[in-house]
Short mmCIF file of C-alpha atoms in Angstrom, two decimals:
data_model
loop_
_atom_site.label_atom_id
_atom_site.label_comp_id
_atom_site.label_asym_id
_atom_site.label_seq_id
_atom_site.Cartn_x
_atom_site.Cartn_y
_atom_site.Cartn_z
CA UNK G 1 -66.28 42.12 80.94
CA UNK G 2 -69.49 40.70 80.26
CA UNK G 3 -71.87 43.73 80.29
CA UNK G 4 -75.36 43.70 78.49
CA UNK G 5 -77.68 46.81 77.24
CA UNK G 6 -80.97 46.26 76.24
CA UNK G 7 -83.93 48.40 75.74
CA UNK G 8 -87.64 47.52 75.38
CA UNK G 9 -90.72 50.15 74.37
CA UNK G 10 -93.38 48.35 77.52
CA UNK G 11 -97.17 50.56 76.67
CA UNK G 12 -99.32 51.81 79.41
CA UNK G 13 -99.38 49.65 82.68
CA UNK G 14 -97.66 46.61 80.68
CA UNK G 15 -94.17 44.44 81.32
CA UNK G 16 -91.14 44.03 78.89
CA UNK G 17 -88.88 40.95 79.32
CA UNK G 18 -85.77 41.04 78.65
CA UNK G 19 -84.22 37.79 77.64
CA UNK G 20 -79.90 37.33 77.91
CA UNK G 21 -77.46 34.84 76.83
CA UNK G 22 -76.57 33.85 79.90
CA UNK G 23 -76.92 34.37 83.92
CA UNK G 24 -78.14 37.43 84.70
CA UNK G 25 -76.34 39.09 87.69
CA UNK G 26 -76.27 42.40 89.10
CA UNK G 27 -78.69 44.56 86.92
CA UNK G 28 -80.12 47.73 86.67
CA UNK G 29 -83.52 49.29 84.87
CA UNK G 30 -83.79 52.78 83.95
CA UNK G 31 -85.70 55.02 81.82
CA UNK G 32 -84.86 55.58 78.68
CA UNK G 33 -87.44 57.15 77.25
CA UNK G 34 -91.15 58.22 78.18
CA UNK G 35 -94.36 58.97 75.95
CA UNK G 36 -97.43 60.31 77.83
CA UNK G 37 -100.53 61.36 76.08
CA UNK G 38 -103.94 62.14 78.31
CA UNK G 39 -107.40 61.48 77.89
CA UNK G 40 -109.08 64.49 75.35
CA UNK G 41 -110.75 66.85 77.02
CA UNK G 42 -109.39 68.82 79.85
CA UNK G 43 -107.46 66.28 81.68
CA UNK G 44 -107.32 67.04 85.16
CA UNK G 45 -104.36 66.02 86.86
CA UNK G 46 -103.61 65.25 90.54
CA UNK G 47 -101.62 62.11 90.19
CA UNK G 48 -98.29 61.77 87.83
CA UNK G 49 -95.74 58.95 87.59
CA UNK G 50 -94.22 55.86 86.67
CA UNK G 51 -93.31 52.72 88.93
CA UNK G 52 -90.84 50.47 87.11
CA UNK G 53 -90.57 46.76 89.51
CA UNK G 54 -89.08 43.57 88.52
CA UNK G 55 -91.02 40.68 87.89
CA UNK G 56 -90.96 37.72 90.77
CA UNK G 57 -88.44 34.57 90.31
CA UNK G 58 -91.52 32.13 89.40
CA UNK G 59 -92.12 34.85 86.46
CA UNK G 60 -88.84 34.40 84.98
CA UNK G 61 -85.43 32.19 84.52
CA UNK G 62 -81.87 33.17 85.41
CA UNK G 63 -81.35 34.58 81.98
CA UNK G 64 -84.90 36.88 82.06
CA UNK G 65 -85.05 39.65 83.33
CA UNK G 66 -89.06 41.07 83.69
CA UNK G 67 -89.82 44.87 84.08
CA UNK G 68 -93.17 45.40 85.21
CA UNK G 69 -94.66 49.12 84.57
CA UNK G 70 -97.51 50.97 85.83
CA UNK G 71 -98.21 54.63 84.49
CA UNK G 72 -100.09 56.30 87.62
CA UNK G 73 -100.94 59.73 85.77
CA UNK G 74 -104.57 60.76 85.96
CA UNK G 75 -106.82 60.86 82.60
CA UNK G 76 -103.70 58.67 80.69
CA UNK G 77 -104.58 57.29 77.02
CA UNK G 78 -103.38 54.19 78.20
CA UNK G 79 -103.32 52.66 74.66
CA UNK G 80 -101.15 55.82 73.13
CA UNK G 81 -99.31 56.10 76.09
CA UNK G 82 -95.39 54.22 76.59
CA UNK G 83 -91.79 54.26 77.40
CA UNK G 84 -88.59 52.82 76.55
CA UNK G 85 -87.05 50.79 79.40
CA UNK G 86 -83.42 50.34 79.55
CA UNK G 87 -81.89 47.33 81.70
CA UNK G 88 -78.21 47.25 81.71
CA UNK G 89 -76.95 43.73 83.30
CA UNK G 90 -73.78 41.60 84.04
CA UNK G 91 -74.02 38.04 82.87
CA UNK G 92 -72.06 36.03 84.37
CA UNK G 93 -72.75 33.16 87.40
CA UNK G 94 -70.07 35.23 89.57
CA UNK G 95 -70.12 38.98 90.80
CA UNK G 96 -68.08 41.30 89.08
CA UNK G 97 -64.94 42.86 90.32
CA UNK G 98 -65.27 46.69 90.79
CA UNK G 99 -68.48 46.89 89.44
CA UNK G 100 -72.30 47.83 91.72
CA UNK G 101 -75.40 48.41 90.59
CA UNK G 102 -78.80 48.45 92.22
CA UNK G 103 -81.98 50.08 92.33
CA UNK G 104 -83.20 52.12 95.30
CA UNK G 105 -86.24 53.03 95.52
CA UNK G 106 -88.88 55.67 97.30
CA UNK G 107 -86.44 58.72 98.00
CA UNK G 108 -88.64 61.10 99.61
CA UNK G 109 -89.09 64.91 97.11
CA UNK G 110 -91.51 68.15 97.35
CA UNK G 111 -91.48 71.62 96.29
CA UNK G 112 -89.08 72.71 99.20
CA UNK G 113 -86.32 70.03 99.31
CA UNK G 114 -84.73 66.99 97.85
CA UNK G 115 -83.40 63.88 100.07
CA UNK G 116 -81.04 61.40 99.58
CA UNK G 117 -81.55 57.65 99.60
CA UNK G 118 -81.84 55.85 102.97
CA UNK G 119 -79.01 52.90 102.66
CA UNK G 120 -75.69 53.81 100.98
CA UNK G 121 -74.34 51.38 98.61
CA UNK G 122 -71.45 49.84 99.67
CA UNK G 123 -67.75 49.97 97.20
CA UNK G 124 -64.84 47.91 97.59
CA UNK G 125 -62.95 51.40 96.98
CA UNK G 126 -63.48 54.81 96.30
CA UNK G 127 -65.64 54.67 92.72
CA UNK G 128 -63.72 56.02 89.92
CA UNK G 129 -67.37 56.31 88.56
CA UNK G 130 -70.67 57.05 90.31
CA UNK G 131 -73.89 57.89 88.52
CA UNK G 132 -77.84 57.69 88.70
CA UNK G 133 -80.70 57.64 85.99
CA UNK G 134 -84.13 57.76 86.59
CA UNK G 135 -85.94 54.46 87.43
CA UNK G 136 -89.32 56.12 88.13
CA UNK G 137 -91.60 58.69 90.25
CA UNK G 138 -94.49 59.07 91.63
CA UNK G 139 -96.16 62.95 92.74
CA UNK G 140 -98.87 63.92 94.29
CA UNK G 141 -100.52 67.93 94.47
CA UNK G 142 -102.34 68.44 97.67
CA UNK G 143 -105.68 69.08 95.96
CA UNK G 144 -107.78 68.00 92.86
CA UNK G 145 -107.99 69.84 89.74
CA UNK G 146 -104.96 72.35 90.31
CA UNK G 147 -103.60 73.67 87.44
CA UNK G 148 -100.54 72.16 85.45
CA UNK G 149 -97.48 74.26 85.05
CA UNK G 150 -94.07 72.51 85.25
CA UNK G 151 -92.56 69.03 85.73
CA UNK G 152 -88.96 68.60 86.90
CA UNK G 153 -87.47 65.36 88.15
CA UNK G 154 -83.72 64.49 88.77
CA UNK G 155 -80.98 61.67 90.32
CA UNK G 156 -77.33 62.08 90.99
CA UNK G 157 -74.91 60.12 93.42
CA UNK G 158 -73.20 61.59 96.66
CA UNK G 159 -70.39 59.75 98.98
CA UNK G 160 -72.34 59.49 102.52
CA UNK G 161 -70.33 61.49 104.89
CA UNK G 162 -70.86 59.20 107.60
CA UNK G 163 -69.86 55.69 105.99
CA UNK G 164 -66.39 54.58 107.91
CA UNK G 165 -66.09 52.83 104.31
CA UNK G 166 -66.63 53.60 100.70
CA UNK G 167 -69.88 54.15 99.54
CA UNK G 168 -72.32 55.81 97.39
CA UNK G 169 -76.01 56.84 97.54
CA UNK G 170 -78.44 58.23 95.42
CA UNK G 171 -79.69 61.41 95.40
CA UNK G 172 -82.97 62.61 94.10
CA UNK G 173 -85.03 66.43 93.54
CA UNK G 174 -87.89 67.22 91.93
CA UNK G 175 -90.82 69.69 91.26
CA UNK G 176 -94.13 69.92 90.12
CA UNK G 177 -95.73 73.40 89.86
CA UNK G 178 -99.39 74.38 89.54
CA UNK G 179 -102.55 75.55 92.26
CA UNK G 180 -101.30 73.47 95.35
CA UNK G 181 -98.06 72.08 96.80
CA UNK G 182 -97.05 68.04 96.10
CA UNK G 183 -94.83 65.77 97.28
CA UNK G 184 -93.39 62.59 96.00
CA UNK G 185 -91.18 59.97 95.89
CA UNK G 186 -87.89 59.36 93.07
CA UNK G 187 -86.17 55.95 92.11
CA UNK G 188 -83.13 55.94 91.09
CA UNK G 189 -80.66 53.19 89.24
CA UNK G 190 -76.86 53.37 90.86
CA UNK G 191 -74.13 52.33 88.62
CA UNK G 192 -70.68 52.43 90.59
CA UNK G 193 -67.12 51.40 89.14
CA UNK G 194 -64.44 51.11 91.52
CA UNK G 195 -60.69 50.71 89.24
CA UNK G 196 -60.71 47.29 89.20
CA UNK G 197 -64.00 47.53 87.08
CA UNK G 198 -63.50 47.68 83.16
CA UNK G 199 -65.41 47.42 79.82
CA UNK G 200 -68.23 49.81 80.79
CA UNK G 201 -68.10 53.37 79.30
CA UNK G 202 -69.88 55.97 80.99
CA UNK G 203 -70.55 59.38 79.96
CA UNK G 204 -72.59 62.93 79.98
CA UNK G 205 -75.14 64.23 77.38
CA UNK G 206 -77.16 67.90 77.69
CA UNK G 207 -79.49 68.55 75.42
CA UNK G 208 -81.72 71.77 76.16
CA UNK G 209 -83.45 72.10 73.05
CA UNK G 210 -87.52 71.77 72.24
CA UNK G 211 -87.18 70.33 69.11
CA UNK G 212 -85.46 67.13 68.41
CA UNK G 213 -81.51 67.48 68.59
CA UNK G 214 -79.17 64.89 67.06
CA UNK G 215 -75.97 64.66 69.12
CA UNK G 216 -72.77 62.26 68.77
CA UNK G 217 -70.71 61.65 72.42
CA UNK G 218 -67.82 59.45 72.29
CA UNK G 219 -65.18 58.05 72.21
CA UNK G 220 -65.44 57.39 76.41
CA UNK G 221 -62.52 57.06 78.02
CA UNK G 222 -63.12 53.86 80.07
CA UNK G 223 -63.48 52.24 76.57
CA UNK G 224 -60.17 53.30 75.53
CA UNK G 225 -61.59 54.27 71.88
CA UNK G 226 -62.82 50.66 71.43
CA UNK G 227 -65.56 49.80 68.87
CA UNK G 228 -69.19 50.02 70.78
CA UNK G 229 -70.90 46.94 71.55
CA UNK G 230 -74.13 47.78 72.77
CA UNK G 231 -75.01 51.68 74.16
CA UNK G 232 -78.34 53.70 75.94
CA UNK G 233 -79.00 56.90 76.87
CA UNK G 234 -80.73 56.97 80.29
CA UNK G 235 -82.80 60.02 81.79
CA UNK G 236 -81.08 61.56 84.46
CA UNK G 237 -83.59 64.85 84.77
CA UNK G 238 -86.17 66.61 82.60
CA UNK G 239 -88.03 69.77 83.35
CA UNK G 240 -90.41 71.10 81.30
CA UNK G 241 -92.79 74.06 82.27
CA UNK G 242 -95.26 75.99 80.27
CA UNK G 243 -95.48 79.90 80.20
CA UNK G 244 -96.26 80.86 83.50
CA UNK G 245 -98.09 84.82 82.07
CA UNK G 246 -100.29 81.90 79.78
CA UNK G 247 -104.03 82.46 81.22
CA UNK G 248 -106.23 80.06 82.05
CA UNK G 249 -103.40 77.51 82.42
CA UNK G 250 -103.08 74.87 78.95
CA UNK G 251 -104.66 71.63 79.83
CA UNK G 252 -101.51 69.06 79.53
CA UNK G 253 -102.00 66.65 76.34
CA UNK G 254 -98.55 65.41 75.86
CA UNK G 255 -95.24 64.78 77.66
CA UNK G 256 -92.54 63.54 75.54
CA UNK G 257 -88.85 62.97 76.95
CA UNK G 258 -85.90 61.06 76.32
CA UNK G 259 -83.73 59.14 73.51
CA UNK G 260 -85.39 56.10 71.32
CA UNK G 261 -83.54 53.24 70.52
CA UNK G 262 -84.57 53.49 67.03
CA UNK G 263 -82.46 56.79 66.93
CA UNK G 264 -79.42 55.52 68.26
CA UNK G 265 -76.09 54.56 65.73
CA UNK G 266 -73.26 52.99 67.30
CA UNK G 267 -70.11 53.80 65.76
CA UNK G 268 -71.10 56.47 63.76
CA UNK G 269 -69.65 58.26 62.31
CA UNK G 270 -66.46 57.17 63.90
CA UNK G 271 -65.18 54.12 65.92
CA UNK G 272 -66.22 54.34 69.33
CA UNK G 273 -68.56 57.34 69.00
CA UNK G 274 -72.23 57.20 69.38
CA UNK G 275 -74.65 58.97 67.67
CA UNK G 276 -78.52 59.45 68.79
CA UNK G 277 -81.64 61.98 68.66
CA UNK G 278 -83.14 63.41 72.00
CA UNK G 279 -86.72 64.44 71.86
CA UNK G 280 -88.12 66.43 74.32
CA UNK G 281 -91.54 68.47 74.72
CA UNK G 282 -94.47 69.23 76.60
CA UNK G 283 -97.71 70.58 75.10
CA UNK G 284 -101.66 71.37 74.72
CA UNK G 285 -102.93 70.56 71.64
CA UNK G 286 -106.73 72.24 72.42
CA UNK G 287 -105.76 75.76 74.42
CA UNK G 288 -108.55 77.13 76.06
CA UNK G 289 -110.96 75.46 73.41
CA UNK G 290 -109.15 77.45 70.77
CA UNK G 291 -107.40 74.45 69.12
CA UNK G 292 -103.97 76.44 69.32
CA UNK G 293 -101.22 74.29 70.56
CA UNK G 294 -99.18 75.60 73.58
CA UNK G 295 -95.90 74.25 73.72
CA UNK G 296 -93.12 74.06 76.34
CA UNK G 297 -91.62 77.23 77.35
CA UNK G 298 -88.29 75.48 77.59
CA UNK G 299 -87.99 71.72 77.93
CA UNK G 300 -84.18 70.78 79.81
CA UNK G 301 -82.86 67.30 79.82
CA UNK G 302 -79.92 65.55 80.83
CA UNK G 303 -78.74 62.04 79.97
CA UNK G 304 -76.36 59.31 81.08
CA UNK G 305 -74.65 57.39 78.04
CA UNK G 306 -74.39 53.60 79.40
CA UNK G 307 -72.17 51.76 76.66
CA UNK G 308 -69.87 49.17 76.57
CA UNK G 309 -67.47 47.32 74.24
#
């Protein structure tokens, strides 16, 4: 099955393109990894996000993918600031058996509920796999200048009860905490194999921990132990918050999620296993004027392992 991982670092409101050895057909883009620093001092915050959109057709070929970013946080250090963008493609001039993926885009979030997307995504037959990863967000609080105390975003797939036919849809939550309510919007990238579909692994990582963590996952079972090819680890939620007691409230000055390419080791230490380091954090590096730095009280992520032999 011709599947194809790559993964680009695209800084501040820039592009990545993604160039493949052949037609590019159904793709998806997803976060892999995201590096936000703010402007020194005292950034205030009203806006936070990331919008992810691909390029048009006169900007690229049919073997180019281009993923154009644009950070929307307030007070960003645009030249410090980055992520690692993850598009995971089938080449190939024909669609592949068993195998859906798209992007959908805008699902509605706020502090009181989480919404699925509006247009389920049709499957030839039931998926033997369904999943989501975070493609991008975009929150707004209700007022300027409220206080910064949490950040929580997060994708999954559900089976629309009212489809006559098989189907999946994404499903997105989120929450921002401080002086004022928000609301927001989630994308989402769907990945969907139906048992005809082969040659693309799948598979859960959880890795809770502040510092950096080194974790190996593998072999996957829809890879039948086979050597790794190509592999990514994709956000599927983060939530950081610091200490609610903490008085005034830390100024944010960092936000630091996800798994860098640079990190990951394919077949290591055994065939078909992947090893990688998650980083995760969120912190003020100027306290109250004090220069103490405030870290995250507890910083969860989750990740979906995209690999394929």
């Amino acid at each position: 099955m011709p599947i194809a991982i790559q993964t680009q670092k695209i800084t501040g409101s820039g592009s990545g393109t993604f160039a493949f050895t052949g037609t590019v057909g159904p793709f998806v883009y997803a976060l892999s990894y995201l590096n936000w620093q703010t402007q020194p001092p005292n950034a205030q915050i009203q806006n936070i996000g990331v919008s992810l959109q691909v390029g048009s057709d006169a900007e690229a070929d049919s073997t180019t993918v281009i993923i154009n970013q644009t950070l929307l946080m307030d007070d960003i250090d645009t030249s410090s600031s980055y992520t690692y963008v993850t598009v995971v493609a089938w080449i190939g001039s024909d669609d592949p058996s068993g195998l859906v993926m798209q992007n959908q885009h805008g699902i509605p979030v706020d502090q009181m509920s989480s919404q699925v997307a509006q247009e389920p995504l049709p499957t030839s037959y039931p998926p033997v796999y369904a999943v989501a990863a975070i493609s991008g967000f975009s929150y707004t609080f209700a007022e300027d200048d409220s206080d910064f105390l949490s950040l929580g975003v997060g994708v999954g797939v559900t089976y629309p009860l009212t489809s006559r036919t098989p189907a999946v849809s994404a499903v997105a939550g989120g929450i921002w905490t401080g002086d004022s309510a928000f609301s927001g919007t989630v994308d989402a990238a769907v990945i969907a194999m139906t048992p005809e579909g082969t040659g693309l692994g799948l598979g859960l990582a959880y890795l809770p921990n502040v510092a950096p963590v080194t974790q190996t996952v593998g072999p996957l079972p829809a890879l039948g132990g086979a050597s790794v090819a190509s592999a990514a680890y994709l956000l599927q939620s983060f939530w950081p918050q610091f200490d609610p007691t903490l008085d005034p409230t830390p100024d944010l000055s960092q936000i630091c999620f996800g798994v860098s390419p640079t990190s990951v080791m394919l077949n290591e230490p055994d065939v078909g296993e992947v090893t990688a380091v998650s980083e995760q954090g969120l912190q003020d590096n100027d306290y109250n004027g004090s220069g103490t730095t405030v870290t995250a009280a507890n910083a969860l992520v989750n990740y979906l392992l995209v690999e394929c032999s």
